Short mmCIF file of C-alpha atoms and ligand atoms in Angstrom, two decimals:
data_model
loop_
_atom_site.label_atom_id
_atom_site.label_comp_id
_atom_site.label_asym_id
_atom_site.label_seq_id
_atom_site.Cartn_x
_atom_site.Cartn_y
_atom_site.Cartn_z
CA MET I 98 -4.33 -16.85 17.60
CA GLU I 99 -6.53 -15.76 14.68
CA LYS I 100 -5.42 -17.72 12.00
CA ILE I 101 -6.69 -17.95 8.03
CA ILE I 102 -7.20 -21.67 7.22
CA ILE I 103 -7.29 -22.59 3.54
CA ASN I 104 -8.17 -26.03 1.95
CA GLY I 105 -6.51 -25.45 -1.37
CA GLY I 106 -7.36 -26.70 -4.90
CA ASN I 107 -10.55 -24.88 -5.74
CA PRO I 108 -10.49 -22.67 -8.96
CA LEU I 109 -11.92 -19.35 -8.23
CA TYR I 110 -14.87 -18.34 -10.45
CA GLY I 111 -17.13 -15.12 -10.02
CA THR I 112 -16.78 -11.49 -9.35
CA ILE I 113 -14.66 -9.66 -6.73
CA GLU I 114 -15.19 -6.00 -6.16
CA VAL I 115 -12.16 -3.99 -5.36
CA SER I 116 -12.12 -1.40 -2.35
CA GLY I 117 -10.51 1.90 -2.04
CA MET I 118 -6.76 2.38 -2.35
CA LYS I 119 -4.98 2.10 0.93
CA ASN I 120 -1.96 4.03 -0.18
CA SER I 121 -3.75 7.01 -1.48
CA SER I 122 -6.61 7.09 1.45
CA LEU I 123 -3.69 7.65 3.94
CA PRO I 124 -2.28 10.76 2.41
CA ILE I 125 -5.72 11.80 1.71
CA LEU I 126 -6.99 11.37 5.36
CA PHE I 127 -3.75 13.17 6.57
CA GLY I 128 -4.26 15.76 4.03
CA THR I 129 -7.50 16.88 5.55
CA ILE I 130 -5.28 18.51 8.37
CA LEU I 131 -4.65 21.16 5.54
CA VAL I 132 -8.27 21.87 5.14
CA SER I 133 -10.54 24.28 6.87
CA GLY I 134 -14.24 22.97 7.24
CA ASP I 135 -15.68 19.50 6.70
CA CYS I 136 -14.30 17.03 4.10
CA ILE I 137 -16.31 14.02 3.23
CA ILE I 138 -14.03 10.95 1.98
CA GLU I 139 -15.87 8.40 0.11
CA ASN I 140 -14.93 4.81 -1.03
CA LEU I 141 -12.17 4.40 1.87
CA PRO I 142 -11.40 0.75 2.29
CA PRO I 143 -12.46 -0.41 5.84
CA ILE I 144 -9.03 -1.86 6.72
CA ASP I 145 -6.86 -1.44 9.80
CA ASP I 146 -4.47 1.10 8.46
CA VAL I 147 -7.47 3.32 7.55
CA PHE I 148 -9.15 2.73 11.02
CA ALA I 149 -5.56 3.56 12.62
CA ALA I 150 -5.27 6.82 10.62
CA LEU I 151 -8.83 8.05 11.80
CA SER I 152 -7.82 7.24 15.27
CA ILE I 153 -4.92 9.42 15.20
CA LEU I 154 -6.71 12.10 13.44
CA LYS I 155 -9.38 11.94 16.44
CA ALA I 156 -6.73 11.67 19.27
CA MET I 157 -5.25 14.88 17.71
CA GLY I 158 -8.59 16.63 18.00
CA ALA I 159 -10.34 16.07 14.67
CA ARG I 160 -14.06 15.55 14.47
CA VAL I 161 -14.42 12.11 12.55
CA ARG I 162 -17.85 10.65 11.87
CA MET I 163 -18.57 7.47 9.77
CA LEU I 164 -21.45 8.25 7.50
CA ASP I 165 -21.35 4.68 6.47
CA ALA I 166 -18.78 1.71 6.14
CA THR I 167 -16.51 3.56 3.45
CA THR I 168 -17.74 7.21 3.86
CA VAL I 169 -16.08 9.65 6.74
CA GLN I 170 -16.69 13.08 7.53
CA ILE I 171 -13.60 14.86 8.90
CA ASN I 172 -12.93 18.25 10.43
CA THR I 173 -9.38 18.95 11.47
CA ASP I 174 -10.19 22.77 12.30
CA GLY I 175 -9.33 21.93 16.06
CA ILE I 176 -6.31 19.79 15.94
CA VAL I 177 -3.46 20.33 18.23
CA CYS I 178 -0.21 20.51 16.31
CA GLY I 179 2.55 17.80 17.58
CA SER I 180 -0.20 15.38 19.10
CA ALA I 181 -0.16 12.53 17.05
CA PRO I 182 -0.15 9.76 19.49
CA TYR I 183 3.18 7.81 19.63
CA GLU I 184 1.78 4.14 19.85
CA GLN I 185 -0.76 4.37 17.24
CA ALA I 186 1.55 6.29 14.92
CA ILE I 187 4.81 4.00 14.91
CA HIS I 188 2.58 1.07 13.68
CA MET I 189 1.79 2.55 10.25
CA ARG I 190 4.06 4.18 7.34
CA GLY I 191 1.40 6.65 6.46
CA SER I 192 1.59 8.56 9.65
CA TYR I 193 4.55 10.50 8.38
CA TYR I 194 2.15 12.46 6.14
CA ILE I 195 1.28 14.19 9.20
CA ALA I 196 4.49 15.94 9.09
CA GLY I 197 4.21 17.64 5.80
CA ALA I 198 0.70 18.65 6.54
CA GLU I 199 1.57 20.08 9.84
CA LEU I 200 4.43 22.03 8.70
CA SER I 201 2.38 23.41 5.94
CA ARG I 202 -0.42 24.51 8.11
CA PHE I 203 1.43 25.32 11.44
CA GLY I 204 5.07 25.88 10.21
CA ARG I 205 5.93 23.12 12.76
CA THR I 206 5.58 19.36 13.40
CA ARG I 207 6.37 16.75 15.73
CA VAL I 208 5.67 13.36 14.61
CA PRO I 209 6.85 9.76 15.80
CA LEU I 210 9.01 8.03 13.31
CA PRO I 211 6.61 5.86 11.34
CA GLY I 212 6.39 1.68 11.32
CA GLY I 213 5.20 -0.30 8.47
CA CYS I 214 6.30 -3.25 6.77
CA ASP I 215 10.04 -4.58 7.13
CA PHE I 216 11.77 -4.42 4.04
CA GLY I 217 15.13 -3.54 5.36
CA GLN I 218 16.27 0.04 5.69
CA ARG I 219 13.28 2.61 5.05
CA PRO I 220 15.16 6.09 5.22
CA ILE I 221 13.44 9.35 5.35
CA ASP I 222 16.39 11.34 4.05
CA GLN I 223 14.29 12.69 0.91
CA HIS I 224 11.45 13.71 3.16
CA ILE I 225 13.94 15.70 5.30
CA LYS I 226 15.70 17.14 2.39
CA GLY I 227 12.21 18.33 0.82
CA PHE I 228 11.33 20.04 4.17
CA GLU I 229 14.60 21.62 4.54
CA LYS I 230 14.54 22.88 0.91
CA LEU I 231 11.22 24.72 1.84
CA GLY I 232 12.77 26.29 4.75
CA ALA I 233 12.15 24.18 7.71
CA SER I 234 14.83 23.11 10.15
CA VAL I 235 14.60 19.36 10.91
CA GLN I 236 15.80 17.11 13.59
CA VAL I 237 15.27 13.55 14.03
CA GLU I 238 15.62 12.75 17.86
CA GLU I 239 14.36 10.37 20.31
CA GLY I 240 11.98 8.51 17.94
CA TYR I 241 10.25 11.93 16.45
CA ILE I 242 10.70 13.93 13.39
CA ASN I 243 10.67 17.60 14.81
CA ALA I 244 10.70 20.29 12.32
CA GLU I 245 9.96 23.92 12.45
CA SER I 246 10.19 27.21 10.09
CA GLU I 247 10.50 30.74 10.71
CA GLY I 248 7.10 31.81 9.49
CA VAL I 249 5.55 30.13 6.34
CA LEU I 250 7.48 27.78 4.30
CA GLN I 251 8.72 29.05 1.03
CA GLY I 252 8.50 27.30 -2.34
CA ALA I 253 11.59 25.84 -3.72
CA SER I 254 12.88 23.27 -6.08
CA VAL I 255 13.27 19.83 -4.81
CA TYR I 256 15.10 17.10 -6.51
CA MET I 257 14.45 13.69 -5.49
CA ASP I 258 17.80 11.56 -5.36
CA VAL I 259 15.47 8.59 -5.60
CA VAL I 260 12.08 7.84 -6.66
CA SER I 261 9.88 7.98 -3.46
CA VAL I 262 6.14 7.81 -3.09
CA GLY I 263 6.14 9.07 0.48
CA ALA I 264 8.69 11.77 -0.07
CA THR I 265 6.83 13.06 -3.15
CA ILE I 266 3.81 13.11 -1.04
CA ASN I 267 5.11 14.69 1.92
CA VAL I 268 6.64 17.46 -0.22
CA ILE I 269 3.46 18.05 -1.91
CA LEU I 270 1.63 18.25 1.46
CA ALA I 271 4.19 20.70 2.89
CA ALA I 272 4.06 22.89 -0.31
CA VAL I 273 0.38 23.42 -0.66
CA LEU I 274 0.06 26.26 1.81
CA ALA I 275 3.80 27.34 1.30
CA GLU I 276 4.44 30.84 -0.26
CA GLY I 277 5.36 30.77 -3.87
CA VAL I 278 6.20 27.87 -6.40
CA THR I 279 7.54 24.55 -5.41
CA THR I 280 8.73 21.91 -8.13
CA ILE I 281 9.38 18.56 -7.39
CA ASP I 282 11.89 16.80 -9.85
CA ASN I 283 12.18 13.03 -10.08
CA ALA I 284 8.87 12.79 -8.31
CA ALA I 285 7.07 9.45 -8.05
CA ARG I 286 4.28 8.81 -10.63
CA GLU I 287 1.98 6.43 -8.65
CA PRO I 288 -1.75 6.78 -9.27
CA HIS I 289 -2.12 7.41 -5.41
CA ILE I 290 0.02 10.59 -5.81
CA VAL I 291 -2.45 11.69 -8.76
CA ASP I 292 -5.24 10.71 -6.25
CA LEU I 293 -3.86 12.92 -3.59
CA ALA I 294 -3.26 16.10 -5.84
CA ASN I 295 -6.94 15.54 -7.22
CA PHE I 296 -8.17 15.81 -3.75
CA LEU I 297 -6.15 18.82 -2.85
CA ASN I 298 -6.85 20.68 -6.03
CA ALA I 299 -10.49 20.08 -5.30
CA CYS I 300 -10.14 21.58 -2.14
CA GLY I 301 -8.45 24.73 -3.57
CA ALA I 302 -4.72 23.80 -4.15
CA ASP I 303 -2.80 24.38 -7.31
CA ILE I 304 -0.84 21.33 -8.12
CA ALA I 305 0.08 20.43 -11.95
CA GLY I 306 2.10 17.60 -13.17
CA ALA I 307 0.99 14.81 -10.82
CA GLY I 308 1.62 11.54 -12.61
CA THR I 309 4.55 12.95 -14.45
CA ASP I 310 8.16 13.06 -12.85
CA VAL I 311 8.02 16.91 -12.34
CA ILE I 312 5.06 18.25 -10.08
CA ARG I 313 4.64 22.02 -9.77
CA ILE I 314 2.66 23.24 -6.60
CA LYS I 315 1.86 26.74 -6.45
CA GLY I 316 1.11 27.81 -2.81
CA VAL I 317 -2.48 28.94 -1.90
CA GLY I 318 -3.73 30.81 1.23
CA SER I 319 -6.14 28.17 2.29
CA LEU I 320 -8.06 25.03 1.58
CA LYS I 321 -11.98 24.47 1.91
CA GLY I 322 -13.75 21.09 2.57
CA VAL I 323 -14.98 18.99 -0.13
CA THR I 324 -16.66 15.53 -1.00
CA TYR I 325 -14.12 13.32 -2.65
CA GLY I 326 -13.82 9.59 -3.67
CA VAL I 327 -10.85 7.62 -3.25
CA ILE I 328 -9.61 5.57 -6.31
CA PRO I 329 -9.81 1.74 -6.45
CA ASP I 330 -6.80 -0.42 -5.19
CA MET I 331 -4.51 -1.43 -7.84
CA ILE I 332 -2.66 -3.70 -5.37
CA GLU I 333 -5.88 -5.35 -4.35
CA ALA I 334 -6.92 -5.80 -7.72
CA GLY I 335 -3.77 -7.35 -8.87
CA THR I 336 -3.69 -9.66 -6.01
CA TYR I 337 -6.99 -11.00 -7.17
CA MET I 338 -5.89 -11.33 -10.94
CA ILE I 339 -3.01 -13.47 -9.82
CA ALA I 340 -5.28 -15.54 -7.55
CA ALA I 341 -7.51 -16.32 -10.65
CA ALA I 342 -4.33 -17.20 -12.67
CA ALA I 343 -2.78 -19.29 -9.82
CA THR I 344 -5.99 -21.32 -9.08
CA GLY I 345 -6.94 -22.25 -12.87
CA GLY I 346 -10.17 -20.32 -12.37
CA LYS I 347 -11.66 -17.06 -14.01
CA LEU I 348 -12.39 -13.96 -12.20
CA THR I 349 -14.01 -10.73 -12.98
CA ILE I 350 -12.24 -8.10 -11.08
CA SER I 351 -14.72 -4.89 -10.72
CA ASN I 352 -14.13 -1.47 -9.54
CA VAL I 353 -10.65 -1.03 -11.14
CA ILE I 354 -8.89 1.42 -13.46
CA PRO I 355 -7.46 -1.04 -16.05
CA LYS I 356 -4.73 1.41 -16.87
CA HIS I 357 -3.37 1.32 -13.52
CA LEU I 358 -3.02 -2.58 -13.89
CA GLU I 359 -1.18 -2.70 -17.12
CA SER I 360 2.13 -3.76 -16.11
CA VAL I 361 0.28 -6.78 -14.18
CA THR I 362 -1.79 -7.63 -16.97
CA ALA I 363 1.18 -7.67 -19.58
CA LYS I 364 2.95 -9.98 -17.17
CA LEU I 365 -0.03 -12.41 -16.81
CA THR I 366 -0.61 -12.41 -20.50
CA GLU I 367 2.97 -13.25 -21.03
CA MET I 368 2.43 -16.24 -18.91
CA GLY I 369 -0.45 -17.44 -21.00
CA ALA I 370 -3.33 -16.13 -19.14
CA VAL I 371 -6.23 -14.06 -20.97
CA VAL I 372 -7.07 -10.54 -19.61
CA GLU I 373 -10.02 -8.83 -20.95
CA GLU I 374 -10.27 -5.20 -20.05
CA ASN I 375 -13.60 -3.24 -19.89
CA ASP I 376 -14.00 0.42 -18.54
CA THR I 377 -14.16 -0.56 -15.00
CA CYS I 378 -13.23 -4.17 -14.69
CA VAL I 379 -10.73 -6.72 -15.87
CA VAL I 380 -11.49 -10.50 -16.43
CA VAL I 381 -8.64 -13.00 -15.75
CA SER I 382 -8.79 -16.58 -17.30
CA ALA I 383 -6.04 -18.89 -16.26
CA PRO I 384 -4.27 -20.79 -19.02
CA THR I 385 -3.98 -24.49 -18.77
CA GLU I 386 -0.22 -24.00 -18.32
CA LEU I 387 1.54 -21.11 -16.81
CA LYS I 388 4.91 -20.21 -18.59
CA ALA I 389 7.98 -19.00 -16.85
CA VAL I 390 8.79 -15.31 -17.30
CA ASN I 391 11.34 -12.65 -15.69
CA VAL I 392 9.84 -9.85 -13.64
CA LYS I 393 11.57 -6.70 -12.35
CA THR I 394 9.74 -4.54 -9.77
CA GLN I 395 10.24 -0.83 -10.38
CA PRO I 396 8.41 2.31 -9.55
CA TYR I 397 5.06 3.07 -11.47
CA PRO I 398 4.54 2.34 -14.27
CA GLY I 399 6.71 -0.66 -13.82
CA PHE I 400 5.70 -3.80 -12.28
CA PRO I 401 4.85 -2.66 -8.70
CA THR I 402 7.11 -3.97 -5.77
CA ASP I 403 3.88 -4.45 -3.78
CA MET I 404 3.00 -7.36 -6.34
CA ASN I 405 6.52 -9.02 -5.88
CA PRO I 406 5.40 -11.81 -3.33
CA GLN I 407 1.95 -12.44 -5.01
CA MET I 408 3.75 -12.91 -8.48
CA CYS I 409 6.50 -14.89 -6.94
CA VAL I 410 3.69 -17.71 -6.04
CA LEU I 411 2.51 -17.66 -9.72
CA LEU I 412 6.12 -18.26 -10.90
CA CYS I 413 6.20 -21.34 -8.45
CA LEU I 414 3.13 -22.61 -10.48
CA ALA I 415 4.79 -21.87 -13.87
CA GLU I 416 6.73 -24.34 -15.97
CA GLY I 417 10.40 -23.60 -16.14
CA VAL I 418 12.72 -21.07 -14.44
CA SER I 419 11.72 -17.52 -13.78
CA MET I 420 13.88 -14.53 -12.34
CA LEU I 421 12.31 -12.13 -10.04
CA ARG I 422 14.30 -9.04 -9.47
CA GLU I 423 13.39 -6.49 -6.81
CA GLY I 424 14.04 -2.92 -7.94
CA VAL I 425 12.63 -0.85 -4.99
CA TRP I 426 13.52 -2.40 -1.51
CA ASP I 427 16.65 -4.00 -0.10
CA ASN I 428 15.03 -6.82 1.49
CA ARG I 429 11.66 -7.78 0.06
CA PHE I 430 12.19 -11.45 -0.10
CA ARG I 431 11.57 -12.60 3.53
CA TYR I 432 8.34 -14.27 2.50
CA VAL I 433 10.53 -16.93 0.43
CA LYS I 434 11.15 -19.06 3.48
CA GLU I 435 7.30 -19.51 4.02
CA LEU I 436 6.88 -20.53 0.54
CA ALA I 437 9.57 -23.07 0.76
CA ARG I 438 7.56 -24.67 3.65
CA MET I 439 4.95 -25.21 0.95
CA GLY I 440 7.30 -26.99 -1.37
CA ALA I 441 8.67 -23.97 -3.51
CA ASP I 442 11.85 -24.17 -4.96
CA ILE I 443 13.43 -20.62 -4.75
CA THR I 444 16.89 -19.27 -4.37
CA VAL I 445 17.34 -15.79 -3.33
CA GLU I 446 20.42 -13.50 -3.67
CA PRO I 447 19.94 -10.10 -1.92
CA LYS I 448 17.80 -8.61 -4.77
CA VAL I 449 17.06 -11.49 -7.27
CA ALA I 450 15.07 -14.63 -6.70
CA THR I 451 15.43 -17.54 -9.03
CA VAL I 452 12.08 -19.74 -9.14
CA ARG I 453 12.36 -23.11 -10.23
CA GLY I 454 8.70 -23.65 -11.21
CA LYS I 455 5.92 -26.11 -11.29
CA THR I 456 7.08 -27.54 -7.84
CA PRO I 457 3.81 -28.92 -6.53
CA LEU I 458 2.63 -26.59 -3.53
CA LYS I 459 1.43 -28.37 -0.51
CA GLY I 460 -0.46 -26.91 2.50
CA ALA I 461 1.56 -26.11 5.68
CA LYS I 462 1.69 -23.84 8.48
CA VAL I 463 2.91 -20.32 7.38
CA ASN I 464 3.12 -16.76 8.57
CA ALA I 465 2.17 -13.39 6.99
CA VAL I 466 5.67 -11.97 7.43
CA ASP I 467 4.24 -8.56 6.09
CA LEU I 468 1.02 -7.39 4.15
CA ARG I 469 1.89 -8.44 0.56
CA ALA I 470 3.79 -11.36 1.84
CA GLY I 471 0.47 -12.38 3.80
CA ALA I 472 -1.51 -12.04 0.33
CA ALA I 473 1.21 -14.34 -1.25
CA VAL I 474 0.67 -17.09 1.23
CA VAL I 475 -3.13 -16.76 0.88
CA ILE I 476 -2.70 -17.47 -2.92
CA ALA I 477 -0.15 -20.24 -2.49
CA GLY I 478 -2.70 -21.86 0.09
CA LEU I 479 -5.50 -21.34 -2.65
CA ALA I 480 -3.41 -23.15 -5.16
CA ALA I 481 -1.75 -25.67 -2.90
CA GLU I 482 -3.06 -29.33 -2.14
CA GLY I 483 -4.06 -29.70 1.18
CA THR I 484 -4.58 -27.33 4.22
CA THR I 485 -2.51 -24.08 4.81
CA GLU I 486 -2.91 -22.46 8.33
CA ILE I 487 -1.68 -18.81 8.11
CA GLY I 488 -0.52 -16.86 11.22
CA ASP I 489 0.14 -13.22 11.93
CA ILE I 490 -2.65 -12.19 9.93
CA TYR I 491 -2.78 -8.93 11.37
CA HIS I 492 -0.50 -8.02 8.60
CA ILE I 493 -3.08 -8.85 5.95
CA GLU I 494 -5.92 -7.02 7.80
CA ARG I 495 -3.84 -3.76 7.66
CA GLY I 496 -4.51 -3.85 3.89
CA TYR I 497 -6.98 -6.13 2.40
CA GLU I 498 -10.79 -5.57 3.30
CA ARG I 499 -12.66 -8.88 4.16
CA ILE I 500 -10.41 -10.93 2.11
CA VAL I 501 -11.73 -14.23 3.47
CA GLU I 502 -15.30 -13.20 2.65
CA LYS I 503 -14.43 -11.79 -0.84
CA LEU I 504 -12.58 -15.14 -1.66
CA ARG I 505 -15.10 -17.34 -0.08
CA LYS I 506 -17.74 -15.81 -2.36
CA VAL I 507 -15.80 -16.81 -5.56
CA GLY I 508 -15.52 -20.45 -4.51
CA ALA I 509 -12.11 -20.50 -2.02
CA ASP I 510 -12.58 -23.04 0.83
CA ILE I 511 -11.36 -20.39 3.16
CA GLU I 512 -12.07 -19.14 6.83
CA LYS I 513 -10.74 -17.29 9.78
CA ARG I 514 -10.60 -19.31 12.93
CA VAL I 515 -9.29 -18.95 16.53
CA VAL I 516 -6.72 -21.76 16.68
CA PRO I 517 -4.91 -22.71 20.22
CA ASP I 518 -1.14 -22.11 19.74
CA ASP I 519 1.19 -25.07 19.53
CA MET I 520 1.70 -25.07 23.41
CA GLY I 521 -1.89 -25.93 23.87
CA ALA I 522 -2.65 -22.42 25.36
CA ALA I 523 -6.27 -21.20 25.01
CA VAL I 524 -6.19 -18.28 22.88
CA ILE I 525 -9.15 -16.05 22.25
N1 EPU B 269 13.88 6.04 0.03
C1 EPU B 269 14.95 6.64 0.21
N2 EPU B 269 14.91 7.77 0.96
C2 EPU B 269 13.66 8.29 1.31
C3 EPU B 269 12.62 7.72 0.97
C4 EPU B 269 12.62 6.44 0.33
O1 EPU B 269 16.11 6.26 -0.12
O2 EPU B 269 13.60 9.29 2.01
C5 EPU B 269 14.09 4.78 -0.79
C6 EPU B 269 13.47 3.49 -0.04
O3 EPU B 269 14.49 3.04 0.90
C7 EPU B 269 12.89 2.44 -1.23
C8 EPU B 269 12.59 3.73 -2.26
O4 EPU B 269 13.01 4.70 -1.87
O5 EPU B 269 14.11 1.87 -1.56
C9 EPU B 269 11.09 3.78 -2.42
O6 EPU B 269 10.64 4.02 -1.22
P1 EPU B 269 9.12 5.01 -1.15
O7 EPU B 269 9.36 5.99 -0.36
O8 EPU B 269 8.54 5.11 -2.38
O9 EPU B 269 8.07 3.97 -0.20
P2 EPU B 269 7.26 4.42 0.89
O10 EPU B 269 6.42 5.68 0.50
O11 EPU B 269 7.84 4.28 2.24
C10 EPU B 269 5.09 3.23 -0.33
C11 EPU B 269 4.02 2.30 0.10
C12 EPU B 269 4.71 0.85 0.12
C13 EPU B 269 5.25 0.79 -1.30
C14 EPU B 269 6.32 1.84 -1.58
C15 EPU B 269 6.79 1.91 -2.97
C16 EPU B 269 2.70 3.67 1.66
C17 EPU B 269 1.99 3.93 2.76
N3 EPU B 269 3.48 2.74 1.34
O12 EPU B 269 6.06 3.36 0.67
O13 EPU B 269 3.40 0.11 0.05
O14 EPU B 269 6.01 -0.73 -1.32
O15 EPU B 269 5.57 3.21 -1.70
O16 EPU B 269 5.67 1.59 -3.93
O17 EPU B 269 2.17 4.29 0.52
C18 EPU B 269 2.30 -1.75 0.90
O18 EPU B 269 1.33 -1.17 0.61
O19 EPU B 269 2.29 -2.97 1.11
C19 EPU B 269 3.31 -1.22 0.96
C20 EPU B 269 4.70 -1.59 1.63
#
């Protein structure tokens, strides 16, 4: 089994460059289904979820050519509607963006129900409601989302009952080539939604209000290919900001948009760290002593749910008792049992963790139970005394580009190694 092995205790010093954002790369890549001609997408993170998205597009008949490690040329003119391969699509969340894009372009779609991290229920009722408002009839059966409309989708008013990144994106994709105007009320405001809208507008779409809770999409007849660069990944950046504070070091995190990091910066500052912002980087210096704080995760611009596990590790290292409330997902605390193996003292009620801080973390054998939980045990391993062995690292590799190399460059004692399993079996 491939594992990440960390000998903890080294403060991190130096610069880490952040990659493109996973959660805008996926809608942009699937958004190319709406575009005629070639798109060149730059600053893509070379991570497993992006490779999987490209492989799905290829299997559907798109021409996909990597121009370099982070740039791809895509032409979806010849794709076959409804041909997203089941096995690949069910392993990632973003594959359901094919539904909105296919409905918009072909007036019908057939997409496997998506996978992604396990946070309890991950309903898609708001996606379905949006598609139906635009005139599609939708069925979820035998593991697929099937939808079709009579003729072109028609613009409509869509009110989201919950703030949903995925549903907002899917309705935008569906509305881009619809006839007339669609408005989305109570839309998600995440930077990846703005990134997708900027990409689509560059291709000729007419989308206004992305980044606010009311988005207006005026349908257009067609989109044409462009060259577009994905924005930096605010969750990867936030993860390394916390790694600096957790290890008692000082890191410059470059290629970021500091505005996207404000909620993380605010909490780190409250805990005693010093965060300096420049145009495209933040510098995080750890304090001698971290203070306990209360945190609640919320949709953007609130503190991101995708920073919940990483922040929890930092709270374990702070003096005093902190409360960490999860405001987005029902079951985001599955990672707590892994931190407990390392000595963390955390009590979880369904959506609130009480973290009693400054228990010394000790290296242990732990697992990455999902993507951000994996990042959290990496940070815990960096801060802990002794050796931490992390299994199921495929979760981490879905979303973090070369995390081992990036951390090693700033002084971490970390490596990826093939380790025989506990039964002594040879594992390649
Ligand atoms: N929800 C509904 N109905 C829906 C859709 C969502 O009730 O139809 C609820 C969910 O159950 C949840 C809340 O709305 O309680 C928010 O879900 P959202 O739709 O915003 O999440 P998502 O689009 O499935 C994306 C990211 C997640 C991130 C969330 C929240 C991608 C591929 N995934 O998921 O990222 O946690 O937004 O910000 O963009 C990650 O990158 O590690 C990750 C899990």
